[in-house]
XYZ file of C-alpha atoms in Angstrom:
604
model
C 0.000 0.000 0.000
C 2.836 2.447 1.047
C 4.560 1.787 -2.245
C 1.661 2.113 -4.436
C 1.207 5.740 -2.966
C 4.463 6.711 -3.583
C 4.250 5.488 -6.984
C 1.756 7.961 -7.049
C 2.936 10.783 -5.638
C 6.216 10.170 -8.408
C 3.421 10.381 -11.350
C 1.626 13.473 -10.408
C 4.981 15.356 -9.730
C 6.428 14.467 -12.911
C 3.049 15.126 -14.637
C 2.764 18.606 -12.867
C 6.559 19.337 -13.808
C 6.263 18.275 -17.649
C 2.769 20.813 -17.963
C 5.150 23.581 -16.451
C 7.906 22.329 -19.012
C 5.493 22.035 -22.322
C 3.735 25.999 -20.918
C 6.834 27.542 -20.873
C 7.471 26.219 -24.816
C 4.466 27.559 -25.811
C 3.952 30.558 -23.459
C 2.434 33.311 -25.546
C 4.320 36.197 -26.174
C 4.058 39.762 -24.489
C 1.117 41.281 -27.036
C 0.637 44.092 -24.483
C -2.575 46.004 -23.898
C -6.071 44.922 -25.194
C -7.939 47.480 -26.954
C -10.692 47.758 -29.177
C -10.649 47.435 -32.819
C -11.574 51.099 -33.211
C -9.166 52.022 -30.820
C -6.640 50.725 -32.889
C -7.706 52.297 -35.458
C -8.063 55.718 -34.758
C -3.710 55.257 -33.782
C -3.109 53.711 -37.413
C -4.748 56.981 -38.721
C -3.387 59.481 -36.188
C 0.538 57.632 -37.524
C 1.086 56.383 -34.246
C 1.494 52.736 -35.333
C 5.272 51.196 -36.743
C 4.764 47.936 -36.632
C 1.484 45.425 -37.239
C 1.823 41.959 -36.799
C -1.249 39.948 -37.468
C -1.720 35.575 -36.331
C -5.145 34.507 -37.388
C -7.542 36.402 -35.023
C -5.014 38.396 -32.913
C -3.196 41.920 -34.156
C -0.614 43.202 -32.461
C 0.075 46.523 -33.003
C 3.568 48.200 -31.799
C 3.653 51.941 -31.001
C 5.963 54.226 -32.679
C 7.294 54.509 -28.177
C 7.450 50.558 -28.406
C 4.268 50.472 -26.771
C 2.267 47.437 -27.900
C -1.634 47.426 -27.826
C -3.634 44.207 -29.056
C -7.251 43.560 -30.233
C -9.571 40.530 -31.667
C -10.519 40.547 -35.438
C -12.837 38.371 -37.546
C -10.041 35.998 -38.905
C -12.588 35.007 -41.822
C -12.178 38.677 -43.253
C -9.406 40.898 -44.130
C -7.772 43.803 -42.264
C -9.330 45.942 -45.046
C -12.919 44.143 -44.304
C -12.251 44.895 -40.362
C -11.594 48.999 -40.941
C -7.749 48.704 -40.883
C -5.461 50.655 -43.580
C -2.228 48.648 -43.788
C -0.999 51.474 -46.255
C 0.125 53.508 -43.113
C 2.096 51.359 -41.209
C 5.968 50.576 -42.180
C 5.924 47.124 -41.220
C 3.071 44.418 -41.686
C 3.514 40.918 -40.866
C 0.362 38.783 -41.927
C 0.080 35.184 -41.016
C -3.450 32.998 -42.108
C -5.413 31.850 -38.956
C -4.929 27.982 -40.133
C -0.839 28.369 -40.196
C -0.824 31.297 -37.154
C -2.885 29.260 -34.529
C -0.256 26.327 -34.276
C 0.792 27.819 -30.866
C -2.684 27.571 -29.640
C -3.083 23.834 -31.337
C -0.167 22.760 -28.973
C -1.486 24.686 -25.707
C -5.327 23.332 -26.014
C -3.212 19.576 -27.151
C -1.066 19.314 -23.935
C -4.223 21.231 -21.500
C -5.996 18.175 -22.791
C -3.512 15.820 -22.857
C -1.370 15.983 -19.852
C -4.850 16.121 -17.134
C -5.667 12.714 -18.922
C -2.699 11.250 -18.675
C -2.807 12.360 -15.483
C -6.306 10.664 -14.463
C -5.363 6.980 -16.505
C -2.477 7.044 -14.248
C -4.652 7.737 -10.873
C -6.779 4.989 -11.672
C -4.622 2.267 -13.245
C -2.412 2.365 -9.727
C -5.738 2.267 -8.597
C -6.921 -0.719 -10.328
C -3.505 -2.051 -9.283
C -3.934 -1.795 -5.434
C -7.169 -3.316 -6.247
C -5.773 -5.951 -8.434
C -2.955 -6.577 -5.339
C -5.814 -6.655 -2.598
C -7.628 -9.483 -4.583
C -4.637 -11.589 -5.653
C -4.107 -11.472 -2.019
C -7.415 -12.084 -1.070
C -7.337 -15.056 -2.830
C -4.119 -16.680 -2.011
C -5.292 -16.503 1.793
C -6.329 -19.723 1.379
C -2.569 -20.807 0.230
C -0.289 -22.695 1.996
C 2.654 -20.745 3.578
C 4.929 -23.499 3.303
C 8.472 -22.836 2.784
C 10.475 -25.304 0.954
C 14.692 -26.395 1.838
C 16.037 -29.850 0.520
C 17.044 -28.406 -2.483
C 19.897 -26.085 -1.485
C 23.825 -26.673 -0.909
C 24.993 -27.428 2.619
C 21.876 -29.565 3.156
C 21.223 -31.313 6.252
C 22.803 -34.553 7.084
C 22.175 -37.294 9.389
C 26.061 -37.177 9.998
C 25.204 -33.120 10.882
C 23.014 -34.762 14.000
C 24.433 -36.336 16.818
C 22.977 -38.885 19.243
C 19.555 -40.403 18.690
C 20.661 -43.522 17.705
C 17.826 -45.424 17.296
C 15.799 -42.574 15.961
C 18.017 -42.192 13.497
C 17.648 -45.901 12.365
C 13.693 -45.567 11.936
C 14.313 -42.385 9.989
C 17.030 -44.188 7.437
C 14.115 -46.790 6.589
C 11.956 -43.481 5.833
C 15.010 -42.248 3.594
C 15.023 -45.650 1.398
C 11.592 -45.658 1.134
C 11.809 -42.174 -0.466
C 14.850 -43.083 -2.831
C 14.088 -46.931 -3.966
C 10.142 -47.086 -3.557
C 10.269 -50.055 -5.898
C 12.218 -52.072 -3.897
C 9.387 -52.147 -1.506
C 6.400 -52.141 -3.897
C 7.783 -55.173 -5.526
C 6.764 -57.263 -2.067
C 3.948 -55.382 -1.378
C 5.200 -52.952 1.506
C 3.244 -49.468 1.195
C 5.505 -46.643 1.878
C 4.814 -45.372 5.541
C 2.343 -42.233 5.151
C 3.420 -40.313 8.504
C 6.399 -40.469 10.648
C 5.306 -38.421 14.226
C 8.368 -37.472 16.356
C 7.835 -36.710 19.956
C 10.037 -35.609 22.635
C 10.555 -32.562 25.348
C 11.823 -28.900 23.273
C 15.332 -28.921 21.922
C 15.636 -32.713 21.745
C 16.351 -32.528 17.597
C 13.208 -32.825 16.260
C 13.006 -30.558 13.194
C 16.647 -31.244 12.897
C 16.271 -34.587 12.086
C 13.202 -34.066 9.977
C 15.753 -32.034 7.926
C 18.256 -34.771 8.109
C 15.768 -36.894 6.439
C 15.262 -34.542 3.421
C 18.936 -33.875 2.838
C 19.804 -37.789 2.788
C 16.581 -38.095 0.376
C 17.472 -35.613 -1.861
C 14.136 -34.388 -2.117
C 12.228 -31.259 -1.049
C 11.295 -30.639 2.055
C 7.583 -28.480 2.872
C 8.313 -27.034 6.011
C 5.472 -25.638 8.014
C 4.348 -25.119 11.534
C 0.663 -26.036 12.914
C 0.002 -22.446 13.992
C 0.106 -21.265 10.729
C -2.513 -23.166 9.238
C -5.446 -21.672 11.261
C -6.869 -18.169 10.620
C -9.671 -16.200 12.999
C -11.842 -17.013 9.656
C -13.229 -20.655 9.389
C -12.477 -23.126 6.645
C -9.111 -21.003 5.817
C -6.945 -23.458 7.423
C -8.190 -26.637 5.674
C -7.684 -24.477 2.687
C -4.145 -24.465 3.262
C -3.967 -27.978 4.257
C -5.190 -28.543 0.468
C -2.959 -26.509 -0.805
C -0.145 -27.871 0.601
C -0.944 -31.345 0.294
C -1.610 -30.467 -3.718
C 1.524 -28.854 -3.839
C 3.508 -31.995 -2.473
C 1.649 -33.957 -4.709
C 3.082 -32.235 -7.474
C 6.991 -32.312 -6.319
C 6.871 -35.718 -5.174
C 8.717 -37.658 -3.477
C 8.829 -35.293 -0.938
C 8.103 -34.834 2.584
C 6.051 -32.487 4.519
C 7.352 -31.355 8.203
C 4.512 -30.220 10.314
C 6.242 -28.351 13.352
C 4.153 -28.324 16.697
C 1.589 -30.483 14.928
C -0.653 -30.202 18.394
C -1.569 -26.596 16.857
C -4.106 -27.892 15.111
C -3.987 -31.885 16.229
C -5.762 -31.688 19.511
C -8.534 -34.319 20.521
C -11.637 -32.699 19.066
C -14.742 -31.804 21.375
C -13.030 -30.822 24.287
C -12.782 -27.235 25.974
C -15.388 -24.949 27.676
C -17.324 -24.042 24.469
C -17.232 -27.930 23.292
C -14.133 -27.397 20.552
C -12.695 -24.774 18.210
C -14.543 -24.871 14.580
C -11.718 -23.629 12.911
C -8.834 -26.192 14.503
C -10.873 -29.316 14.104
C -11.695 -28.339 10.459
C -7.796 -27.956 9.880
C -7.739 -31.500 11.687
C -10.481 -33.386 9.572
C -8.446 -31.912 6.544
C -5.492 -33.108 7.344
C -6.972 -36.778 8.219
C -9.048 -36.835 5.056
C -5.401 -35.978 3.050
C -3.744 -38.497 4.949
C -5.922 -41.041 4.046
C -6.339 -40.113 0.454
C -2.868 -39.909 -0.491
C -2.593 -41.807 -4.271
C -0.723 -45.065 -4.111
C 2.749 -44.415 -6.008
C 2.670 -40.199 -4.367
C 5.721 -40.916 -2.391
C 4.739 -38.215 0.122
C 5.680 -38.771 3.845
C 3.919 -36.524 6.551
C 6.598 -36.374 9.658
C 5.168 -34.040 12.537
C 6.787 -33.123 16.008
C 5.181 -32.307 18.947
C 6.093 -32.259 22.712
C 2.615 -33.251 23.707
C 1.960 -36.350 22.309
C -0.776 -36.810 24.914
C -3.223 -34.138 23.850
C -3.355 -35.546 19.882
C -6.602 -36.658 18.530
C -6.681 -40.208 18.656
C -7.648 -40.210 14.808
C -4.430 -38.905 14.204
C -2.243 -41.070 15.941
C -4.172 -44.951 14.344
C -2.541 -46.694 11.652
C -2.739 -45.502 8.247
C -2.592 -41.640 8.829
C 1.190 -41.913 10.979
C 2.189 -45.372 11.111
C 5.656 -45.100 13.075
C 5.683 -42.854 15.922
C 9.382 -42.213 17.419
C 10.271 -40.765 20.772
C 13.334 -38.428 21.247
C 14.965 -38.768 24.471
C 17.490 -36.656 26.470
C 21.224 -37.553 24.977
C 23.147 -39.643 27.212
C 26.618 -39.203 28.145
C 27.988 -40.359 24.823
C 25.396 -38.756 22.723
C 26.403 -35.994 24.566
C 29.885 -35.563 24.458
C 28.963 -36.678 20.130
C 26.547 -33.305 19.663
C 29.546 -31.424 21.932
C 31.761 -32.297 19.069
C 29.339 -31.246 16.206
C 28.787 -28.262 17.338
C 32.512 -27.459 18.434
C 33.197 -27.969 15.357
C 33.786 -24.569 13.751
C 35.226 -23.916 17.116
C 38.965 -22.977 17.536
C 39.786 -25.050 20.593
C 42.585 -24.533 23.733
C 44.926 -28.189 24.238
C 43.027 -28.695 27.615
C 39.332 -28.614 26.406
C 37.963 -32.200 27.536
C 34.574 -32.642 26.060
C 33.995 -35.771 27.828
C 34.151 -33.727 31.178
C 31.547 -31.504 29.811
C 29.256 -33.840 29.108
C 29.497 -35.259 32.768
C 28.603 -32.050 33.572
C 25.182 -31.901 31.410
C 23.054 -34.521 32.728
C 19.401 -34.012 31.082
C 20.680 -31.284 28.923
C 18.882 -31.013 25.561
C 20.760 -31.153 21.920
C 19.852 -27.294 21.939
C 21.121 -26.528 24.896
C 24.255 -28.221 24.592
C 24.606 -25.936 21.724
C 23.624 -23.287 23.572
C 26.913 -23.896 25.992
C 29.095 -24.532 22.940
C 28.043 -20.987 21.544
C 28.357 -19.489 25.343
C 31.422 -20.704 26.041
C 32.505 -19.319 22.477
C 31.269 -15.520 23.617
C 32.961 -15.612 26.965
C 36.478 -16.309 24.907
C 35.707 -13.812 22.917
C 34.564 -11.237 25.910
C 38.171 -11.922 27.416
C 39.878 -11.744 23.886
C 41.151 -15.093 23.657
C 42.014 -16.918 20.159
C 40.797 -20.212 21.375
C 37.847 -20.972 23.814
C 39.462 -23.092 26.774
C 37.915 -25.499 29.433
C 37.310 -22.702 32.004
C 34.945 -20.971 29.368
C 33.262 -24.105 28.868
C 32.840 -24.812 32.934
C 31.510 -21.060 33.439
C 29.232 -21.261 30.671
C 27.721 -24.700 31.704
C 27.389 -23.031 35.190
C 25.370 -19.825 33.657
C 22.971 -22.040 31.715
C 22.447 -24.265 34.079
C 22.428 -22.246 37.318
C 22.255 -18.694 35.826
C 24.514 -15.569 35.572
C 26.861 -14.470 38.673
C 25.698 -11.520 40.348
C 28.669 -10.055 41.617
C 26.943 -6.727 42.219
C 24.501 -7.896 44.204
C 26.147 -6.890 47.818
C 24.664 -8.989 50.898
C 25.901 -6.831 54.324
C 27.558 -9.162 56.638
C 24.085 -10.844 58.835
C 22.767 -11.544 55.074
C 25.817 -13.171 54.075
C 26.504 -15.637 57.079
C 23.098 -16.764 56.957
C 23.573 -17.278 53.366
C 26.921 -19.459 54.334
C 25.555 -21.666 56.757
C 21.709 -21.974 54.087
C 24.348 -23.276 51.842
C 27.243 -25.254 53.946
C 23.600 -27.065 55.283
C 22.520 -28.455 51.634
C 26.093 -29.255 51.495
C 26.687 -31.225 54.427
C 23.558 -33.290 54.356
C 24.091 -34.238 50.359
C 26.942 -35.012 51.188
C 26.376 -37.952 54.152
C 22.772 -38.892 52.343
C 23.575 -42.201 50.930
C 21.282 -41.829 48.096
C 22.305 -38.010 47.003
C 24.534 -36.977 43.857
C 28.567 -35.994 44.874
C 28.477 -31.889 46.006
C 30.213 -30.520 43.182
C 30.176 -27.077 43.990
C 28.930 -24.432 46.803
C 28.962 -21.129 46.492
C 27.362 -17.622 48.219
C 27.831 -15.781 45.103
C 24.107 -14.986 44.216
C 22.930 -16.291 40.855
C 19.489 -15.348 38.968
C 17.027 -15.316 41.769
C 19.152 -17.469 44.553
C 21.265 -16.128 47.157
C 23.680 -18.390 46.562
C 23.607 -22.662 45.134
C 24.536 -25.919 45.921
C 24.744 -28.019 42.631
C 25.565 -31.935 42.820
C 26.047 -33.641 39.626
C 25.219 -37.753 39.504
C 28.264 -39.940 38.814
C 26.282 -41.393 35.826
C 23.653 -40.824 34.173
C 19.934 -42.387 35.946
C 16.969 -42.934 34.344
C 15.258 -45.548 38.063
C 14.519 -43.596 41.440
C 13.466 -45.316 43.796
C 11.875 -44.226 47.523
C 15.351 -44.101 49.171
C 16.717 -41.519 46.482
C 13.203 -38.856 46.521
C 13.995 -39.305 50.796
C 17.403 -38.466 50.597
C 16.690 -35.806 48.141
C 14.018 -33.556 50.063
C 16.478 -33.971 53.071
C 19.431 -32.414 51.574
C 16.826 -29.872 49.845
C 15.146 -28.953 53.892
C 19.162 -29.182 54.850
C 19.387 -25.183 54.432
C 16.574 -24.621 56.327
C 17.859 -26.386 59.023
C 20.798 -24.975 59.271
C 19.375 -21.972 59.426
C 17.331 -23.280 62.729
C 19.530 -25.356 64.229
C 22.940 -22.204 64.008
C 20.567 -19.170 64.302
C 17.244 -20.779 65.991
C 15.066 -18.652 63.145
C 14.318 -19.203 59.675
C 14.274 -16.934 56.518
C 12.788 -16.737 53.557
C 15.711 -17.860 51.365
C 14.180 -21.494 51.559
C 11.550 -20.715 49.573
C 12.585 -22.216 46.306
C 14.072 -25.328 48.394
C 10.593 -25.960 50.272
C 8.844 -25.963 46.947
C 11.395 -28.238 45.423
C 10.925 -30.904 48.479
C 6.870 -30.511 48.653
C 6.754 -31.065 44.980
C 8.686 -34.660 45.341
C 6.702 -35.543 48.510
C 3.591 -34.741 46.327
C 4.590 -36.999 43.090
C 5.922 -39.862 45.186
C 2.093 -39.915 46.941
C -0.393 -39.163 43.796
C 2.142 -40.697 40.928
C 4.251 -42.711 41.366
C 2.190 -44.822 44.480
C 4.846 -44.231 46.933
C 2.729 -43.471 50.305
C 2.643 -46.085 53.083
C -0.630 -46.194 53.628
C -1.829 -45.622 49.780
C 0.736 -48.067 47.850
C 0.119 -48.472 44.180
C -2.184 -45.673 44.000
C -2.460 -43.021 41.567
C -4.554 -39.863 41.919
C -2.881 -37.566 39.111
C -4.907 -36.831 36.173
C -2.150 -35.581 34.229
C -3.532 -36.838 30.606
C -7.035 -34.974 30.921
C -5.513 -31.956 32.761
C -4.779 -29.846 29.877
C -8.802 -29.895 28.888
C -9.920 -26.998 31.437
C -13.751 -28.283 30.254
C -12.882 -31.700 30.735
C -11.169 -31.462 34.158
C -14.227 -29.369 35.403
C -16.714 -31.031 34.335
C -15.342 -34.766 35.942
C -14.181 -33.405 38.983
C -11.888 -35.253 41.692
C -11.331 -39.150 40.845
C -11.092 -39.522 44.392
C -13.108 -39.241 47.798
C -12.313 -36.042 50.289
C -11.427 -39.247 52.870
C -8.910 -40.261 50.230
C -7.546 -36.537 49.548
C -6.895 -35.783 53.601
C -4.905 -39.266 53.444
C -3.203 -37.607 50.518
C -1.939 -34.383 52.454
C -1.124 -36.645 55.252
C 1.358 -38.753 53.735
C 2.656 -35.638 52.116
C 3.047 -33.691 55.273
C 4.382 -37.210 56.797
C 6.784 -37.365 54.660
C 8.269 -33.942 54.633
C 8.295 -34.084 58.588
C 10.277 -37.065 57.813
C 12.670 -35.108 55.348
C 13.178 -31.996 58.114
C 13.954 -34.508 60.374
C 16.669 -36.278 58.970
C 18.319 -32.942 57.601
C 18.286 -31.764 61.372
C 20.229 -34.481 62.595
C 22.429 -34.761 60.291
C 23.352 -31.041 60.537
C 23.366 -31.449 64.444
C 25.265 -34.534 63.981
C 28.125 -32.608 61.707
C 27.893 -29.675 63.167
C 32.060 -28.859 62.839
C 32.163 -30.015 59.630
C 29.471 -26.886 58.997
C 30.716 -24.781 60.552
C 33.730 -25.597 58.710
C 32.228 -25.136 55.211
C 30.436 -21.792 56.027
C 33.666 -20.188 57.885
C 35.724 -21.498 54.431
C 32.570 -20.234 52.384
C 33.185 -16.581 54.052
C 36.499 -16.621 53.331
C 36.387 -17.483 49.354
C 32.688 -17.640 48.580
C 33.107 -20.696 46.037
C 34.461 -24.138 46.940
C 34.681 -26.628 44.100
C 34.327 -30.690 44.730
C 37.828 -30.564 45.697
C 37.872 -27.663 47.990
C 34.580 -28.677 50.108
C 35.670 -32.202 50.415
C 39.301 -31.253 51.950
C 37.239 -28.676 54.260
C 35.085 -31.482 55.739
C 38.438 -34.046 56.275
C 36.885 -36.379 53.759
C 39.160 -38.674 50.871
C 38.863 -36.888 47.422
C 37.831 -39.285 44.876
C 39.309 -39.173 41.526
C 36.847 -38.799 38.467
């Protein structure tokens, strides 16, 4: 719209410049005062007059004192005809009306000509802002897929680390899509949709890619938001669209990012579904099923909520292999470390492998996220190569967050602080069950005064009763240090009370871990995202059954607080050991804390 207007503007500005231009050619000349023809001729006969010039219907007479005077004859007749003597005057220039009016031909030509030109132009931009506004109306029911595959530097499944086993499926997928007739010779139909599924950041689209690029064929890349519109019937337009456009390019595949957009169970919600959605959904299903034998067209989809997908969607025939993305081991780890170090200029002493012990549960994005981190902080200090330290410090600010040296605690604040701290510490530490102290510090970070992190000596995927226990007592251990040194508590427990009521909570309603209500579930975690749903069932359980709930709850944090007391009571030198060492450097590493306390250091 803006750059139709100025379009605009640019023609009536050069239109109003070229009638200024063309005037000034044919600007009549000075023919000085009009008189009457009488007038004129009373000077003729008085001998006033030198000079007559005469164009069609105008005669310009010139004074004898260069005066000029001007008057209007009857071009049909002659100067004799019209009373004029042309004897008397000593010059007499005569030219016909039909040669002498060319001036005037041009004038009235470009008056006429330049105000149409003028008003075509208004109205073809116009029509053109009109034509642009309906070409646009009409591809709103287009799909806005964009499509990669067919570019250099494609994609690999070399380019993606870890995901082993995903990355098996997928290669089936890939020979599918480049030797179909291998398979149609026995009878195996191609697979219609792949669905991957897995928490953010685990490699989803990234492998999606990786299928493309090992293909060779394009790839329709699209997220789930952007098929629905606040105008119904829109998105299953688009669906068509896109689904015709694949059709047309195949093989190919389309990639349908956060597929639970538009893929939710149908019917549910306080006003009993969303029109638009579920027609976007019944699209999508009808497509699915009526993909052409022979189309070579594979639907792959990612979502992180695999539980709130229409059942529809998920049955055999529509996507036939559904494959879960887990959090990289240590291995898979270290391997997406290394792909995305690779560009990296690295010190001797980076150790990778140390890293990756370091990133339990860590994402493939956020292991890339410490790579790039650790690259920023080398370049902050202005170092050609990123070293290990840059790599410990950024793992630390993702994980933890930033160091906030400028946030000064006065000297009550801090020692509190020491012994909230040197308390998660020492109880970690002598819980059998609880992950080695790696490091304590007083140094605040994001919203905590200061952090105990322990890190697991390998990776664990079981917990059992023993490790939640021993976990909510090192977790109350600050808060009882607090009590047991000071004999009040603060409020820098907060985050740690929340952490240890949350596992008391899912031991008793999830995972059936109460006493007195073993093997019993009461979370309704599948239906809870339905707000209609959840409302309109209620509780699954009896009030007699919820009071037994917040019981064993309460039980077992009373348990938790008691343990971390005696613990701390029972160590109290080694605490006050930690927190006096604590005020005296702020940060103690594995190394540092275990030589406070008197115990062995245990090599890696």
């Amino acid at each position: 719209m803006k750059k139709s207007f100025r379009n605009l503007l640019i023609v009536l500005g050069v239109a109003f410049f070229a009638t200024i231009f063309i005037s000034s050619l044919f600007i009549s000349p000075d023919r000085g005062e009009e008189v009457s023809t009488s007038e004129l001729i009373d000077k003729i006969n008085q001998d006033q007059v030198k000079d007559l010039e005469v164009e069609g219907s105008q005669v310009v007479a010139t004074l004898k004192d260069d005066t000029k005077l001007s008057t209007t004859i009857n071009p049909n007749s002659s100067l004799e005809e019209n009373g004029i003597d042309v004897s008397k005057i000593e010059q007499y220039n005569y030219q016909p009306a039909s040669e002498g009016s060319g001036e005037n031909v041009w004038i009235s030509i470009a008056s006429f000509v330049i105000p149409t030109i003028v008003i075509i132009a208004f109205f073809y931009f116009v029509m053109r802002q009109a034509q642009g506004n309906n070409s646009q109306a009409m591809s709103f029911g287009k799909s806005k897929a964009r499509v990669y595959g067919m570019e250099k530097g494609k994609v690999k499944f070399d380019d993606v680390a870890g995901n082993k086993e995903a990355k098996i499926e997928l290669e089936e997928v890939v020979e599918f899509l480049k030797e179909p007739k291998k398979f149609s010779d026995l009878g195996a139909k191609i697979p219609k949709g792949v669905l991957l599924f897995g928490r953010p950041g685990t490699g989803k689209t990234l492998l999606a890619r990786a299928v493309a690029g090992e293909a060779g064929v394009p790839f329709f890349n699209i997220s789930g938001s952007e098929f629905v519109e606040m105008f119904v019937g829109v998105g299953a337009s688009r669906v068509r669209d896109l689904f015709a456009r694949a059709k047309k390019n195949a093989p190919c595949i389309i990639f349908i990012d956060e597929i639970d957009a538009v893929g939710r169970q149908r019917g549910t919600g306080l006003g009993g579904g969303h029109d638009e959605r579920e027609q976007t959904l019944n699209q999508i299903l009808v497509e699915m099923d009526g993909f052409e034998q022979g189309t070579n067209v594979i639907v792959i989809a990612a979502t992180n909520r695999p539980d709130v997908l229409d059942p529809a969607l998920l049955r055999p025939g529509r996507f036939d292999r559904r494959i879960t993305l887990d959090s990289p081991d240590l291995n898979a780890r270290e391997q997406i470390l290394e792909v995305h170090t690779k560009n990296k200029p690295l010190a001797a002493d980076v150790n990778l492998r140390e890293i990756a012990r370091k990133t339990p549960g860590l994402s493939g994005a956020e292991l890339a996220n410490i790579a790039n981190e650790a690259a920023i902080l080398a370049a902050r200090a202005n170092r050609k190569k990123v070293t290990q330290a840059d790599f410990h410090e950024a793992v630390e600010k993702i994980s933890l967050g930033p160091e906030r040296k400028s946030h000064i605690m006065n000297d009550k604040e801090k020692e509190i602080t020491a012994y909230h701290e040197a308390g998660h510490a020492i109880v970690g530490h002598f819980m059998k069950n609880c992950h080695p102290v790696h490091k304590v510090s007083i140094v605040s970070r994001g919203g905590a005064g200061g952090v105990t992190w322990s890190l697991p000596i390998e990776d664990q995927h079981l917990q059992s009763v023993a490790d939640f226990k021993d976990q909510m007592a090192m977790s109350l251990g600050g808060r009882m240090a607090e009590q047991v040194v000071f004999d009040e508590v603060t409020t820098g427990a907060e985050n740690d009370l929340k952490k240890a009521n949350q596992i008391a909570h899912n031991m008793v309603t999830e995972y059936g871990m109460a006493k007195d209500l073993e093997n019993m579930v009461f979370a309704d975690s599948n239906d809870s995202v339905f707000l209609g749903r959840k409302m309109a069932e209620g509780k699954s359980f009896s009030d007699k059954i919820a009071y037994q709930i917040d019981q064993a709850v309460a039980g077992l944090i009373h348990e938790a607080s008691k343990r971390a007391e005696e613990t701390i009571r029972e160590r109290k030198k080694e605490l006050e050991a930690v927190a006096k060492a604590l005020l005296d450097k702020e940060t103690l590493d594995e190394q540092e804390f275990l030589e406070t306390i008197g115990a062995t250091v245990v090599a890696a």
